[in-house]
Amino acid sequence: FEGWSAAGKGSKISDVILNLDPRGFKVYSTVDPDETEARHPFLWRFWQKLPIAGEFSIFDRSWYQEVSTARLENALPKKELARRIEEINHFERTLTDNGYLIIKFFLHISQKEQKKRLKKLSESKETQWRATRQDWERNEKYEEYYKVFDEMLEATDTECAPWHLIGCTDRRSALSEVYHIMVDSIRQALAEGEER
């Protein structure tokens, strides 16, 4: 699950895992790499979290931060960006060639909707920690981030691992769309596995 801050990644993940056997999945919230992780290739820390056959790994953000927000915030050079995108596409192709199913969701909301949600989070003592200064800065530069996200989605939308863009203004319809895509993708992967 990738997407805008306050688009509902956490709640969508929470709703999805309610319907899964708790012994069959792990959820990982991606943060900046620690000192040890930073010394390895950038995908290394994700290799460590791949599930065994029959299980799920669910990422609340993933390797895509390295080619989206990092572009603007870490001044990632174009040559390095191209190398990382190529590595991501190769990584995902290798996974799917070896029987993994990758379902990628990008949760989208408008700048106005994001601002409204961040404001609502900021007004409550229980949730104000969820609307960070970084979230507000990204909202102010929404158009710049929109362009970066759009380029990232286009460069990494492949036949083996396509993106599913989910409009999240209406939370119920967004969740319904996520469920339908997951069920259809899993059914198709199982059918293809039986044919092999």
GROMACS .gro file of C-alpha atoms in nm:
model
  196
    1PHE     CA    1   0.000   0.000   0.000
    2GLU     CA    2   0.145   0.330  -0.116
    3GLY     CA    3  -0.014   0.670  -0.147
    4TRP     CA    4  -0.073   1.009   0.004
    5SER     CA    5  -0.053   1.074   0.376
    6ALA     CA    6  -0.402   1.059   0.532
    7ALA     CA    7  -0.537   0.866   0.231
    8GLY     CA    8  -0.622   0.571   0.455
    9LYS     CA    9  -0.337   0.323   0.412
   10GLY     CA   10  -0.344   0.215   0.776
   11SER     CA   11  -0.721   0.172   0.790
   12LYS     CA   12  -0.728  -0.022   0.461
   13ILE     CA   13  -0.455  -0.255   0.587
   14SER     CA   14  -0.642  -0.297   0.915
   15ASP     CA   15  -0.963  -0.386   0.732
   16VAL     CA   16  -0.783  -0.632   0.503
   17ILE     CA   17  -0.607  -0.820   0.783
   18LEU     CA   18  -0.931  -0.862   0.978
   19ASN     CA   19  -1.024  -1.118   0.713
   20LEU     CA   20  -0.693  -1.307   0.711
   21ASP     CA   21  -0.573  -1.590   0.932
   22PRO     CA   22  -0.336  -1.415   1.176
   23ARG     CA   23  -0.086  -1.699   1.142
   24GLY     CA   24  -0.049  -1.634   0.769
   25PHE     CA   25   0.069  -1.274   0.736
   26LYS     CA   26   0.295  -1.003   0.871
   27VAL     CA   27   0.250  -0.629   0.832
   28TYR     CA   28   0.554  -0.408   0.789
   29SER     CA   29   0.548  -0.031   0.826
   30THR     CA   30   0.833   0.111   0.623
   31VAL     CA   31   1.042   0.382   0.781
   32ASP     CA   32   1.379   0.526   0.681
   33PRO     CA   33   1.656   0.264   0.685
   34ASP     CA   34   1.858   0.231   1.004
   35GLU     CA   35   2.239   0.242   1.005
   36THR     CA   36   2.279  -0.130   0.930
   37GLU     CA   37   2.017  -0.130   0.653
   38ALA     CA   38   2.173   0.176   0.491
   39ARG     CA   39   2.498  -0.016   0.437
   40HIS     CA   40   2.324  -0.274   0.219
   41PRO     CA   41   2.167  -0.241  -0.127
   42PHE     CA   42   1.844  -0.046  -0.086
   43LEU     CA   43   1.621  -0.349  -0.153
   44TRP     CA   44   1.805  -0.570   0.098
   45ARG     CA   45   1.582  -0.484   0.391
   46PHE     CA   46   1.277  -0.589   0.191
   47TRP     CA   47   1.431  -0.921   0.085
   48GLN     CA   48   1.448  -1.001   0.456
   49LYS     CA   49   1.071  -0.963   0.488
   50LEU     CA   50   0.953  -1.176   0.198
   51PRO     CA   51   0.692  -1.433   0.300
   52ILE     CA   52   0.727  -1.808   0.268
   53ALA     CA   53   0.496  -1.994   0.028
   54GLY     CA   54   0.130  -1.956   0.123
   55GLU     CA   55   0.177  -1.649   0.342
   56PHE     CA   56   0.141  -1.273   0.297
   57SER     CA   57   0.370  -0.979   0.364
   58ILE     CA   58   0.178  -0.654   0.371
   59PHE     CA   59   0.380  -0.335   0.339
   60ASP     CA   60   0.254   0.000   0.465
   61ARG     CA   61   0.473   0.180   0.214
   62SER     CA   62   0.762  -0.013   0.069
   63TRP     CA   63   1.060   0.018  -0.162
   64TYR     CA   64   0.872   0.285  -0.356
   65GLN     CA   65   0.963   0.557  -0.106
   66GLU     CA   66   1.313   0.528  -0.250
   67VAL     CA   67   1.193   0.648  -0.591
   68SER     CA   68   0.916   0.886  -0.492
   69THR     CA   69   0.944   1.105  -0.183
   70ALA     CA   70   1.322   1.049  -0.164
   71ARG     CA   71   1.353   1.210  -0.507
   72LEU     CA   72   1.245   1.544  -0.368
   73GLU     CA   73   1.359   1.519  -0.010
   74ASN     CA   74   1.701   1.360  -0.064
   75ALA     CA   75   1.777   1.525  -0.400
   76LEU     CA   76   1.816   1.186  -0.567
   77PRO     CA   77   2.017   1.228  -0.892
   78LYS     CA   78   1.840   1.121  -1.214
   79LYS     CA   79   2.098   0.849  -1.285
   80GLU     CA   80   2.048   0.696  -0.938
   81LEU     CA   81   1.671   0.722  -0.976
   82ALA     CA   82   1.683   0.533  -1.307
   83ARG     CA   83   1.904   0.264  -1.149
   84ARG     CA   84   1.666   0.217  -0.857
   85ILE     CA   85   1.360   0.195  -1.082
   86GLU     CA   86   1.537  -0.070  -1.290
   87GLU     CA   87   1.627  -0.261  -0.972
   88ILE     CA   88   1.266  -0.247  -0.850
   89ASN     CA   89   1.128  -0.374  -1.180
   90HIS     CA   90   1.386  -0.654  -1.189
   91PHE     CA   91   1.316  -0.743  -0.823
   92GLU     CA   92   0.942  -0.769  -0.883
   93ARG     CA   93   0.990  -0.968  -1.203
   94THR     CA   94   1.216  -1.212  -1.017
   95LEU     CA   95   0.956  -1.252  -0.744
   96THR     CA   96   0.668  -1.315  -0.983
   97ASP     CA   97   0.881  -1.552  -1.194
   98ASN     CA   98   0.929  -1.752  -0.874
   99GLY     CA   99   0.559  -1.775  -0.793
  100TYR     CA  100   0.498  -1.465  -0.583
  101LEU     CA  101   0.187  -1.255  -0.637
  102ILE     CA  102   0.243  -0.882  -0.600
  103ILE     CA  103  -0.063  -0.659  -0.557
  104LYS     CA  104   0.023  -0.290  -0.552
  105PHE     CA  105  -0.224  -0.026  -0.439
  106PHE     CA  106  -0.173   0.349  -0.462
  107LEU     CA  107  -0.428   0.536  -0.250
  108HIS     CA  108  -0.510   0.874  -0.397
  109ILE     CA  109  -0.682   1.181  -0.255
  110SER     CA  110  -0.685   1.542  -0.370
  111GLN     CA  111  -0.484   1.817  -0.205
  112LYS     CA  112  -0.804   1.967  -0.064
  113GLU     CA  113  -0.917   1.632   0.081
  114GLN     CA  114  -0.573   1.566   0.229
  115LYS     CA  115  -0.568   1.909   0.393
  116LYS     CA  116  -0.914   1.848   0.540
  117ARG     CA  117  -0.806   1.511   0.683
  118LEU     CA  118  -0.479   1.644   0.823
  119LYS     CA  119  -0.670   1.929   0.989
  120LYS     CA  120  -0.914   1.683   1.145
  121LEU     CA  121  -0.626   1.467   1.274
  122SER     CA  122  -0.452   1.777   1.417
  123GLU     CA  123  -0.760   1.886   1.611
  124SER     CA  124  -0.772   1.578   1.833
  125LYS     CA  125  -0.515   1.503   2.105
  126GLU     CA  126  -0.550   1.132   2.027
  127THR     CA  127  -0.463   1.170   1.659
  128GLN     CA  128  -0.258   1.488   1.625
  129TRP     CA  129   0.065   1.284   1.621
  130ARG     CA  130  -0.048   1.136   1.288
  131ALA     CA  131  -0.040   1.473   1.109
  132THR     CA  132   0.333   1.543   1.104
  133ARG     CA  133   0.513   1.856   0.992
  134GLN     CA  134   0.638   1.654   0.695
  135ASP     CA  135   0.277   1.569   0.599
  136TRP     CA  136   0.186   1.938   0.602
  137GLU     CA  137   0.494   2.029   0.396
  138ARG     CA  138   0.407   1.763   0.140
  139ASN     CA  139   0.053   1.900   0.122
  140GLU     CA  140   0.189   2.249   0.057
  141LYS     CA  141   0.397   2.107  -0.231
  142TYR     CA  142   0.124   1.871  -0.346
  143GLU     CA  143   0.175   1.939  -0.718
  144GLU     CA  144   0.547   1.856  -0.697
  145TYR     CA  145   0.475   1.529  -0.517
  146TYR     CA  146   0.188   1.451  -0.755
  147LYS     CA  147   0.430   1.473  -1.050
  148VAL     CA  148   0.685   1.251  -0.875
  149PHE     CA  149   0.422   0.992  -0.779
  150ASP     CA  150   0.282   0.994  -1.133
  151GLU     CA  151   0.626   0.933  -1.286
  152MET     CA  152   0.699   0.658  -1.033
  153LEU     CA  153   0.368   0.484  -1.104
  154GLU     CA  154   0.424   0.499  -1.478
  155ALA     CA  155   0.784   0.368  -1.459
  156THR     CA  156   0.694   0.074  -1.234
  157ASP     CA  157   0.356  -0.030  -1.374
  158THR     CA  158   0.454  -0.363  -1.528
  159GLU     CA  159   0.264  -0.662  -1.660
  160CYS     CA  160   0.388  -0.881  -1.374
  161ALA     CA  161   0.317  -0.621  -1.103
  162PRO     CA  162   0.062  -0.361  -1.216
  163TRP     CA  163  -0.050  -0.070  -1.001
  164HIS     CA  164  -0.408  -0.035  -0.883
  165LEU     CA  165  -0.494   0.331  -0.834
  166ILE     CA  166  -0.765   0.363  -0.567
  167GLY     CA  167  -0.958   0.686  -0.525
  168CYS     CA  168  -1.006   0.722  -0.149
  169THR     CA  169  -1.246   1.012  -0.111
  170ASP     CA  170  -1.523   0.760  -0.040
  171ARG     CA  171  -1.371   0.518   0.210
  172ARG     CA  172  -1.630   0.240   0.167
  173SER     CA  173  -1.604   0.221  -0.210
  174ALA     CA  174  -1.224   0.233  -0.183
  175LEU     CA  175  -1.225  -0.064   0.055
  176SER     CA  176  -1.467  -0.253  -0.168
  177GLU     CA  177  -1.236  -0.196  -0.465
  178VAL     CA  178  -0.934  -0.318  -0.266
  179TYR     CA  179  -1.118  -0.637  -0.166
  180HIS     CA  180  -1.233  -0.706  -0.524
  181ILE     CA  181  -0.885  -0.659  -0.665
  182MET     CA  182  -0.730  -0.883  -0.398
  183VAL     CA  183  -0.983  -1.164  -0.444
  184ASP     CA  184  -0.965  -1.151  -0.825
  185SER     CA  185  -0.582  -1.139  -0.823
  186ILE     CA  186  -0.551  -1.432  -0.581
  187ARG     CA  187  -0.805  -1.641  -0.775
  188GLN     CA  188  -0.623  -1.576  -1.102
  189ALA     CA  189  -0.283  -1.658  -0.950
  190LEU     CA  190  -0.414  -1.985  -0.805
  191ALA     CA  191  -0.570  -2.082  -1.138
  192GLU     CA  192  -0.246  -2.008  -1.321
  193GLY     CA  193  -0.053  -2.208  -1.060
  194GLU     CA  194  -0.273  -2.512  -1.121
  195GLU     CA  195  -0.206  -2.487  -1.496
  196ARG     CA  196   0.172  -2.510  -1.447
   0.00000   0.00000   0.00000
